[in-house]
XYZ file of C-alpha atoms in Angstrom:
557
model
C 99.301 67.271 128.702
C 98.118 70.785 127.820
C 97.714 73.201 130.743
C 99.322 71.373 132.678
C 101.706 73.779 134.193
C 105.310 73.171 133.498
C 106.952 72.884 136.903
C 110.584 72.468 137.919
C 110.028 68.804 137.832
C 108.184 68.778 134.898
C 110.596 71.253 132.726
C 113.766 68.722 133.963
C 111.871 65.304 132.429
C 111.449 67.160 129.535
C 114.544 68.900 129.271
C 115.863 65.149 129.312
C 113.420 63.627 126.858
C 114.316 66.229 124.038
C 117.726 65.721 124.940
C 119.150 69.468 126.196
C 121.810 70.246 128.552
C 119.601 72.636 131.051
C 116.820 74.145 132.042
C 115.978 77.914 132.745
C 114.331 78.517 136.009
C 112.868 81.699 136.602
C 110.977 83.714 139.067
C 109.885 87.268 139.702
C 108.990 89.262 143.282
C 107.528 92.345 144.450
C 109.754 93.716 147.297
C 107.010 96.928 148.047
C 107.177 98.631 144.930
C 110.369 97.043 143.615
C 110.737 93.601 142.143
C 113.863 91.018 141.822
C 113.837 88.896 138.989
C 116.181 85.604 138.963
C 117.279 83.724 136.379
C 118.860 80.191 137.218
C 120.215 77.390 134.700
C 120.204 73.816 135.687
C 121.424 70.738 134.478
C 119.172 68.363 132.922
C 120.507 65.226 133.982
C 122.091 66.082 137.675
C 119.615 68.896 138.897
C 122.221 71.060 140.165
C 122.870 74.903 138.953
C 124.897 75.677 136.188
C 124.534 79.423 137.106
C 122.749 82.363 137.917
C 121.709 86.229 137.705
C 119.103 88.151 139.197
C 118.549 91.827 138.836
C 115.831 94.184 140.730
C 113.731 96.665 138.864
C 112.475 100.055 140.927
C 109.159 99.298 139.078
C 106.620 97.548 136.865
C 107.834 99.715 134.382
C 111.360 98.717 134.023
C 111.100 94.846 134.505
C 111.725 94.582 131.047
C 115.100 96.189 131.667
C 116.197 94.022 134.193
C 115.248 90.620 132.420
C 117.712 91.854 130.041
C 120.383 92.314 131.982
C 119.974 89.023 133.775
C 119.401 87.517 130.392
C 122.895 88.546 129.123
C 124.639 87.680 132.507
C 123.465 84.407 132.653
C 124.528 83.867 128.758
C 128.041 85.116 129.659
C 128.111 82.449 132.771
C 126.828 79.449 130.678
C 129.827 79.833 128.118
C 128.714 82.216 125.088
C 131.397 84.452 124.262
C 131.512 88.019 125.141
C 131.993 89.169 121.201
C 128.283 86.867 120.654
C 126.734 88.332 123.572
C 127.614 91.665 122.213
C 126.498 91.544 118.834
C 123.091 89.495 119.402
C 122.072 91.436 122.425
C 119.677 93.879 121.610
C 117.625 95.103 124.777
C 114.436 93.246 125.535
C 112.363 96.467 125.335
C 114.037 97.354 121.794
C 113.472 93.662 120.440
C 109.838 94.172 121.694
C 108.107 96.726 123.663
C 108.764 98.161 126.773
C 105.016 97.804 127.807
C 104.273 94.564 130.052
C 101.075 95.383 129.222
C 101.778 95.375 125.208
C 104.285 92.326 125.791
C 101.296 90.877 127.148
C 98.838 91.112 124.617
C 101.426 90.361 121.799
C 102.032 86.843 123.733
C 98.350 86.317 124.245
C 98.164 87.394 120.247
C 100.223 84.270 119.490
C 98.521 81.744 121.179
C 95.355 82.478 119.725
C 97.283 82.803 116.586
C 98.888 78.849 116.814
C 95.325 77.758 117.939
C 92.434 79.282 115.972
C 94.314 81.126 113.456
C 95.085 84.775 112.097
C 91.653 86.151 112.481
C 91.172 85.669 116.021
C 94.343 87.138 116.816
C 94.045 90.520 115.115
C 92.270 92.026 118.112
C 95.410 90.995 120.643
C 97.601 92.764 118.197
C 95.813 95.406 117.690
C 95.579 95.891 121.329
C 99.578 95.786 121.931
C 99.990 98.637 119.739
C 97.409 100.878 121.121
C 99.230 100.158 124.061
C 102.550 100.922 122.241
C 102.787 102.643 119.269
C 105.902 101.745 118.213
C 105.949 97.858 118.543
C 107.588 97.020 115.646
C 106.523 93.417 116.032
C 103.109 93.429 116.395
C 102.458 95.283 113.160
C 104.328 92.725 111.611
C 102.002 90.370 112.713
C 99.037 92.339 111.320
C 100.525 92.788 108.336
C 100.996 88.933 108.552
C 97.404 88.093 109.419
C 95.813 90.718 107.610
C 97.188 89.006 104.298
C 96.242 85.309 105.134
C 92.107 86.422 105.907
C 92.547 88.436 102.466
C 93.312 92.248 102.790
C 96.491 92.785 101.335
C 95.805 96.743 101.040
C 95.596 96.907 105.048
C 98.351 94.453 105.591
C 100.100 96.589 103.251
C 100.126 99.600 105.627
C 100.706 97.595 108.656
C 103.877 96.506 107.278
C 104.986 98.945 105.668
C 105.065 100.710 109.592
C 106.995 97.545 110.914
C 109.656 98.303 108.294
C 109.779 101.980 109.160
C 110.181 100.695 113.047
C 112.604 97.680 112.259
C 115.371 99.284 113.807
C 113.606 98.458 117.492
C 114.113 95.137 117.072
C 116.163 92.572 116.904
C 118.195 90.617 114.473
C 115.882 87.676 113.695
C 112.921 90.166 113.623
C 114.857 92.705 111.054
C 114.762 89.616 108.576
C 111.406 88.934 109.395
C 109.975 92.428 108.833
C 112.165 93.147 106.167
C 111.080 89.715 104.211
C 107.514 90.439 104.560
C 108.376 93.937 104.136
C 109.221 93.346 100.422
C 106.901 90.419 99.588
C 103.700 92.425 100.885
C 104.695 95.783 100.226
C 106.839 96.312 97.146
C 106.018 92.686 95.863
C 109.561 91.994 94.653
C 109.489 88.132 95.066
C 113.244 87.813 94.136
C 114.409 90.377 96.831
C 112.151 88.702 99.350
C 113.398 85.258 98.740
C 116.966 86.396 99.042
C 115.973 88.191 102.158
C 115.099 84.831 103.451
C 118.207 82.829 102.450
C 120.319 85.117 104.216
C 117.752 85.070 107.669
C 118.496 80.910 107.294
C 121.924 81.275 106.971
C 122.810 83.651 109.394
C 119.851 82.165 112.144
C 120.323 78.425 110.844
C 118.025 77.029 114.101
C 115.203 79.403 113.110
C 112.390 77.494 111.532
C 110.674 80.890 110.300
C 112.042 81.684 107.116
C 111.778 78.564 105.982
C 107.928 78.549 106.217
C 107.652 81.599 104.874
C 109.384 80.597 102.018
C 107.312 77.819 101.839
C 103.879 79.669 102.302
C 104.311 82.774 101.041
C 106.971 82.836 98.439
C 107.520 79.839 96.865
C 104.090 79.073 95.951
C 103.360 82.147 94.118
C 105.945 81.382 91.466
C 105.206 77.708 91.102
C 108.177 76.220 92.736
C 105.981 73.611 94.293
C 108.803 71.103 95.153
C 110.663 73.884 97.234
C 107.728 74.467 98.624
C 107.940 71.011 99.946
C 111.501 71.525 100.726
C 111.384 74.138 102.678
C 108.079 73.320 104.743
C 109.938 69.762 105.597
C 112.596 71.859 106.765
C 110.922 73.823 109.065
C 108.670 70.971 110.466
C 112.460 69.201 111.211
C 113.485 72.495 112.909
C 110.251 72.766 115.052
C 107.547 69.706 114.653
C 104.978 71.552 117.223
C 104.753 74.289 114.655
C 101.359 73.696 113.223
C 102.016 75.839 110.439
C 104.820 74.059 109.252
C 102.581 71.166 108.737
C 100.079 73.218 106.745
C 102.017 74.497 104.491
C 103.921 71.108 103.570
C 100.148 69.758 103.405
C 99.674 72.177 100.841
C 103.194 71.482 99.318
C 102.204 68.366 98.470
C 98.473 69.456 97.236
C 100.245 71.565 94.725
C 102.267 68.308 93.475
C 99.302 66.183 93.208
C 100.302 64.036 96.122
C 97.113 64.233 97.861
C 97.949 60.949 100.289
C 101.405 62.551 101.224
C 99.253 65.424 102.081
C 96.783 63.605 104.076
C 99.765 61.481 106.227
C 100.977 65.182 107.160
C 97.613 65.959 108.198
C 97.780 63.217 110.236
C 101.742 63.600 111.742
C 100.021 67.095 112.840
C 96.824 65.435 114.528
C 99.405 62.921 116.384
C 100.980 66.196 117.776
C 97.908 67.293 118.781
C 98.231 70.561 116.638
C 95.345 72.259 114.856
C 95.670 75.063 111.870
C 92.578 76.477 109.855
C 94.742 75.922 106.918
C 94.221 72.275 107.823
C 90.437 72.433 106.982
C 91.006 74.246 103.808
C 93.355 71.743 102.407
C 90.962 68.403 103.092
C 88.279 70.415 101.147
C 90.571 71.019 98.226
C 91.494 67.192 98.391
C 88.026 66.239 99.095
C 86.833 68.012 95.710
C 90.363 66.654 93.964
C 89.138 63.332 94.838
C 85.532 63.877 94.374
C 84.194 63.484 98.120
C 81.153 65.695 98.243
C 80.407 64.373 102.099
C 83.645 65.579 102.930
C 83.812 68.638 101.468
C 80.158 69.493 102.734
C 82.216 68.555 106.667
C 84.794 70.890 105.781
C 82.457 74.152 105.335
C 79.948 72.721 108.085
C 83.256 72.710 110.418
C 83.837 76.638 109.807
C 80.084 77.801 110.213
C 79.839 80.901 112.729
C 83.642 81.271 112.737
C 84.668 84.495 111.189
C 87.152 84.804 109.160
C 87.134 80.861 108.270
C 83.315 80.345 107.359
C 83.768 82.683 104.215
C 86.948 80.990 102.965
C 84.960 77.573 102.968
C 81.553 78.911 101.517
C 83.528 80.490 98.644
C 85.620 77.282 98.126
C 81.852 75.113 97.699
C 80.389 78.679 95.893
C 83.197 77.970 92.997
C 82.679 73.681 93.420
C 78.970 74.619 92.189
C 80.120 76.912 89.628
C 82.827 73.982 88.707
C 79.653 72.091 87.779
C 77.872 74.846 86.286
C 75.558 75.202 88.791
C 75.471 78.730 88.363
C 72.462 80.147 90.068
C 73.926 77.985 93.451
C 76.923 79.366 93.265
C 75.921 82.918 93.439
C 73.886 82.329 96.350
C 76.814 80.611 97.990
C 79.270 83.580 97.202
C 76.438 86.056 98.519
C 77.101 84.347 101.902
C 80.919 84.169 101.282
C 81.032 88.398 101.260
C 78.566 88.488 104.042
C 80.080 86.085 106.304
C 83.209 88.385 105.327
C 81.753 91.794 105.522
C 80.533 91.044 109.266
C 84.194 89.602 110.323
C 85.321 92.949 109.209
C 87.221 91.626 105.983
C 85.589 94.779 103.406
C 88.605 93.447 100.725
C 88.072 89.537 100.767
C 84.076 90.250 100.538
C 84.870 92.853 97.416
C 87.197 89.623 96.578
C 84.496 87.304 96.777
C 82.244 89.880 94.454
C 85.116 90.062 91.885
C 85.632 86.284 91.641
C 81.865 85.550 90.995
C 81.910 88.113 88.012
C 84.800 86.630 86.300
C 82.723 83.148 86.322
C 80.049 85.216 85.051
C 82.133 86.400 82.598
C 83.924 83.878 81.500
C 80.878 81.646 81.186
C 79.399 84.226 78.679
C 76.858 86.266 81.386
C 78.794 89.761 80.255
C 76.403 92.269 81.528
C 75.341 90.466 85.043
C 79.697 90.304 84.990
C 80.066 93.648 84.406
C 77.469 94.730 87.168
C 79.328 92.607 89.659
C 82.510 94.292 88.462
C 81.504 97.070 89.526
C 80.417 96.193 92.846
C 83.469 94.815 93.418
C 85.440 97.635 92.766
C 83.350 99.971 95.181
C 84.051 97.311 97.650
C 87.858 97.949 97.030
C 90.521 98.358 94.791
C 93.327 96.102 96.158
C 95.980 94.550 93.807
C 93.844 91.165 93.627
C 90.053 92.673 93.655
C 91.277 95.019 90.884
C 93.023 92.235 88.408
C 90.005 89.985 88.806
C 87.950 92.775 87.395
C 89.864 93.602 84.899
C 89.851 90.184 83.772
C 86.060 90.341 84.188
C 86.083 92.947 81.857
C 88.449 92.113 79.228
C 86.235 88.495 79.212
C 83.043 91.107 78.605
C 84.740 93.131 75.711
C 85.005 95.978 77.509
C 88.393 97.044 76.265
C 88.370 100.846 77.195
C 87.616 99.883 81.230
C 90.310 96.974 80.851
C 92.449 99.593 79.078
C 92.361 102.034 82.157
C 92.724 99.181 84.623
C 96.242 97.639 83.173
C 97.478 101.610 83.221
C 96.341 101.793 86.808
C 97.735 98.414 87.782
C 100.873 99.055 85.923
C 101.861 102.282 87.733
C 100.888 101.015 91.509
C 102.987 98.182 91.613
C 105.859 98.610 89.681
C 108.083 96.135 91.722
C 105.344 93.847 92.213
C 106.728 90.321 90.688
C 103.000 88.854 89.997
C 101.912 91.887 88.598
C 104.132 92.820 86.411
C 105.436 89.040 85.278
C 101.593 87.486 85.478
C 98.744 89.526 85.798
C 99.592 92.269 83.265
C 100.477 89.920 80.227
C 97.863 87.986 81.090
C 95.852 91.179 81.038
C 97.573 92.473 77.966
C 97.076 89.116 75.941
C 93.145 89.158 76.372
C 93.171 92.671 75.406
C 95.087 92.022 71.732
C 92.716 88.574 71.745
C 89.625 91.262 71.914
C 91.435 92.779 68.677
C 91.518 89.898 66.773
C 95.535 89.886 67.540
C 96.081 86.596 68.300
C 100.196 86.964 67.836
C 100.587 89.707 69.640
C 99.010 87.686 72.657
C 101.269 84.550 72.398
C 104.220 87.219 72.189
C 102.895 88.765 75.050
C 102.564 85.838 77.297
C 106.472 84.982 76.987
C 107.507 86.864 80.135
C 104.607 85.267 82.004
C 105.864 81.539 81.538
C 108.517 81.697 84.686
C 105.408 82.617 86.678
C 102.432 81.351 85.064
C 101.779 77.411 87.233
C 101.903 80.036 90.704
C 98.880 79.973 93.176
C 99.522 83.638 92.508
C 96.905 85.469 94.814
C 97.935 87.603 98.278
C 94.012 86.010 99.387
C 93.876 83.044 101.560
C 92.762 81.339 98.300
C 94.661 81.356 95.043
C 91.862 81.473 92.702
C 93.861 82.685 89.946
C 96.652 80.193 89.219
C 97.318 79.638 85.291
C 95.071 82.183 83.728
C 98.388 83.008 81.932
C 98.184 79.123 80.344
C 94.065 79.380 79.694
C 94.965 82.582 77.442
C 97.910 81.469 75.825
C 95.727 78.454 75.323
C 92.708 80.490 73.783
C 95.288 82.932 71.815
C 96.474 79.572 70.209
C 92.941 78.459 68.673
C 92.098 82.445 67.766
C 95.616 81.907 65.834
C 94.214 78.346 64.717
C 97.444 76.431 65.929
C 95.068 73.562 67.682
C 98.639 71.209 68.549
C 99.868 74.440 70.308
C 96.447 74.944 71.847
C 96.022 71.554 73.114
C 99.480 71.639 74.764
C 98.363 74.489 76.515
C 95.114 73.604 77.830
C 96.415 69.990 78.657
C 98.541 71.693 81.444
C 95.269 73.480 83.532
C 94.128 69.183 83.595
C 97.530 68.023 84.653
C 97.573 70.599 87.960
C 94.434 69.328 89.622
C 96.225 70.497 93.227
C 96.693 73.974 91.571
C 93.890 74.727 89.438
C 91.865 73.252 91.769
C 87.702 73.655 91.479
C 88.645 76.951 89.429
C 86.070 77.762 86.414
C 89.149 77.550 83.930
C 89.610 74.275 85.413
C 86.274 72.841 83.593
C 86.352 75.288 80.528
C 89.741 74.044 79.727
C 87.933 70.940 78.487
C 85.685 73.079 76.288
C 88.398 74.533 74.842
C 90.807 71.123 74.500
C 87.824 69.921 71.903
C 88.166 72.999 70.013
C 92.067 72.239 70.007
C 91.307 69.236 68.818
C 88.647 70.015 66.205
C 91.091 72.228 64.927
C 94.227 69.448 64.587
C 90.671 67.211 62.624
C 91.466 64.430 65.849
C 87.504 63.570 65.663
C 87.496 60.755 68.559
C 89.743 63.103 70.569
C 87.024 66.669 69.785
C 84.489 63.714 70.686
C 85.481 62.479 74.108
C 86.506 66.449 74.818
C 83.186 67.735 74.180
C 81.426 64.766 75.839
C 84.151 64.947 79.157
C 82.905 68.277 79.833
C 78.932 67.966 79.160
C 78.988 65.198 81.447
C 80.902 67.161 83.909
C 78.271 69.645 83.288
C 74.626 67.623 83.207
C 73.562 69.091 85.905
C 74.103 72.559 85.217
C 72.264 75.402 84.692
C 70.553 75.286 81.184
C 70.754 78.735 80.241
C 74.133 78.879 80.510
C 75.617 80.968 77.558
C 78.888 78.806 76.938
C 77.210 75.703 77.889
C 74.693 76.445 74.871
C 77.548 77.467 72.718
C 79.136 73.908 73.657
C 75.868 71.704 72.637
C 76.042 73.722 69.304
C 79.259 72.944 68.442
C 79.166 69.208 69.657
C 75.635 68.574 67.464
C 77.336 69.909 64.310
C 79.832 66.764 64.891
C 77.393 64.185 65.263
């Protein structure tokens, strides 16, 4: 049971139940100001001792240096070549820190971390490396949980100082650092993955990259069945890994296979593991599935816990906008970059802002989305805070601001996979739309369609997955191809795991009975026009578009 303390007894039963050869024993002294640390390996199944090493340290300060040296004895006596021992034996205080008191913190850091997430560990992190400067580790954790509560820019610079350290650590933590390193950093996807690959191959019994691949990579390119792959994977290699679990939950959300998501859920529950992630994905079946009471238990379950309460607030703030409930849904994202703002998260509140202007914008609102815009942007200018606004703006016709952004975004992130393959021609294609060039916007899109079905965000929420198919789809009707539009637009329907409660997600059927009007398929422009004002009867009635749609559907009837 847990906390109950794992005694020699204990450690032996379960040594036998997982089926392992032996158990390390270990034990530490203080002999006046010195301390002897022992090692001892015994068998599973007889209880006797398989061998031993002890070492003594002249103080606190050098325990860490004698672990390791008992550490590499014992290896030697149990069997493991010298020429193993010898390449895979970086010292303990290079592979970490040579601070107990850092070592410490960075251990406490991951418990918290495995049992109420990345926000509540930040401050045991933080804490190692005041205490050590150079722990090459813990900024890679940082970096790790700075990006899943939504602040990319900081994670940035936390990882980018792991990778300057990564040479104090060792081998499994080089491909760790170096992974994140050039997903977070430089934002080259490809290099990342490969990075990856090679940290499975060479550490085969490592469960690590293969999450990562399957919750950080994978997903932001659309390769939802890897993602799936990989996460199984990973749970096989360690099932009390509660991420593991999470991200094959979401594996399967992406893939539409909500009760295959729910049964993982539930595998994870029987282990008695518990994720944040968890809650986030039974709201986004919950709205999939239309289950307002469970959705409404999903953001009561994160209330007063920062770092989760905003994620869930904005997840209901775009459910209302979903419906065009417009006025709620501002209200709702107020709280969202409050709740955010006070749990220190200054990017994911500005990302909160930037989100609720695009609606704004893209549901015809274009000065009350250009005012948010720039509230955003004052809030921050990460990667993500600055595309949505510039995708605000481009959807309010301000072409010289959108102009200046794509220049901006263009030169920061040069390597950056999303950017440069997603956000930009999606960026770029609205822009020529704006000019009446509806070619020059299907031509753009063509380097976007490897890319375009990724949850594509760095946030803890990938709000922005297929804008590259909604403008293709528009560019289409401006270029009155309706077939070609319709094809388009179909696809934003047939990801309900992706899309999600996005506002693209209920324009697209807007748009799909202009496709249709345009191909002269009048049942089809009927049921089109009449799927999405009944999705929207209880909106707002001012709603710019949603005016624009009753005009159009009256001029049919």
């Amino acid at each position: 049971p847990t906390g109950i303390r794992l005694t020699p007894t204990i450690a032996r039963e379960v040594c036998e139940r997982t089926g392992s050869a032996a158990v390390l024993d270990s034990s530490i002294a203080q002999i006046g100001s010195q301390y002897l640390l022992t090692l001892k390996a015994v068998s599973c199944l007889s209880g006797k001792s398989l061998a031993s090493a002890e070492a003594q340290a002249p103080d606190k300060n050098h325990v860490l240096d004698a672990l390791g040296s008992t550490a590499s004895e014992i290896r030697k006596k149990l069997g493991e070549s010298i020429s193993t021992v010898e390449k895979m034996d970086t010292p303990l205080e290079q592979a970490t820190t040579p601070s107990l008191e850092a070592l410490k913190a960075f251990t406490e850091g991951g418990k918290v971390l495995a049992g109420k997430g990345e926000a509540a560990s930040i401050p045991f992190y933080k804490h190692a490396v005041e205490l050590d400067p150079n722990f090459a580790l813990a900024y890679a954790y940082l970096g790790i949980a700075h990006t899943t509560i939504g602040e990319p820019d900081l994670a940035a610079s936390y990882t980018r100082k792991a990778y300057e350290l990564r040479e104090r650590t060792s081998g499994p933590e080089k491909y760790f650092i170096s992974s994140i390193y050039f997903k977070e950093v430089t934002g080259n996807l490809k290099t990342a993955e490969q990075s990856c690959q090679l940290w499975a191959q060479v550490y085969p019994r490592s469960e690590q990259p293969h999450f990562y691949l399957a919750g950080a990579i994978y997903p932001q390119t659309g390769q939802y069945e890897s993602v799936v792959e990989e996460a199984r994977e990973a749970v096989r290699l360690n099932p009390d890994a509660s991420i593991s679990y999470a991200f094959l939950m979401f594996g399967y959300i992406y893939l539409d296979r909500f009760d295959e998501a729910k049964a993982t859920y539930k595998q994870a529950l029987g282990r008695k593991l518990t994720n944040p992630f968890f809650h986030q994905g039974l709201y986004q079946i919950a709205f999939v599935e239309n289950d307002p009471a469970e959705m409404e238990r999903q953001v009561a379950w994160s209330a007063g816990k920062p770092g989760l309460e905003d994620i869930l607030l904005n997840l209901k703030a775009e459910s209302a906008a979903y419906s065009g409930r417009l006025r709620e849904a501002r209200e709702i994202s107020r709280q969202a970059a409050d709740s955010a703002e006070q749990a220190g998260e200054k990017e994911e509140a500005a990302s909160y802002i930037s989100r609720a202007a695009l609606r704004e914008a893209l549901f015809g609102n274009a000065e009350e989305a250009k005012r948010r815009a720039a509230l955003a942007l004052r809030g921050s200018t990460g990667r993500d805070v600055e595309y949505g606004v510039a995708l605000t703006l481009a959807y309010s016709g301000d072409n010289q601001r959108t102009s200046a952004l794509i220049a901006d975004l263009a030169a920061r992130f040069p390597e950056d996979t999303i950017v440069q393959f997603n956000y930009l021609p999606t960026l770029r294609a609205k822009f020529a739309l704006n000019r009446g060039k509806a070619s020059e916007a299907i031509e753009t899109l063509v380097i976007a369609a490897p890319y375009e079905l990724g949850a594509t965000t760095a946030s803890s929420y990938g709000w922005n997955a297929l804008y590259p198919v909604f403008v293709r789809g528009e560019a289409y009707l401006g270029a009155h191809k309706g077939k070609e539009a319709a094809a388009e637009l179909q696809k934003i329907l047939d990801h309900h795991g992706v899309v999600a409660n996005e506002p693209i997600g209920a324009l697209a059927r807007l748009s799909l009975a202009r496709a249709y009007a345009l191909q002269g398929d009048i049942p089809k422009t009927h049921a089109a026009y009449q799927d999405f004002l009944a999705l929207w009867k209880d909106s707002d009635p001012d709603i710019p578009v949603l005016k624009q749609a009753r005009t159009e559907y009256g001029r049919l009837r």
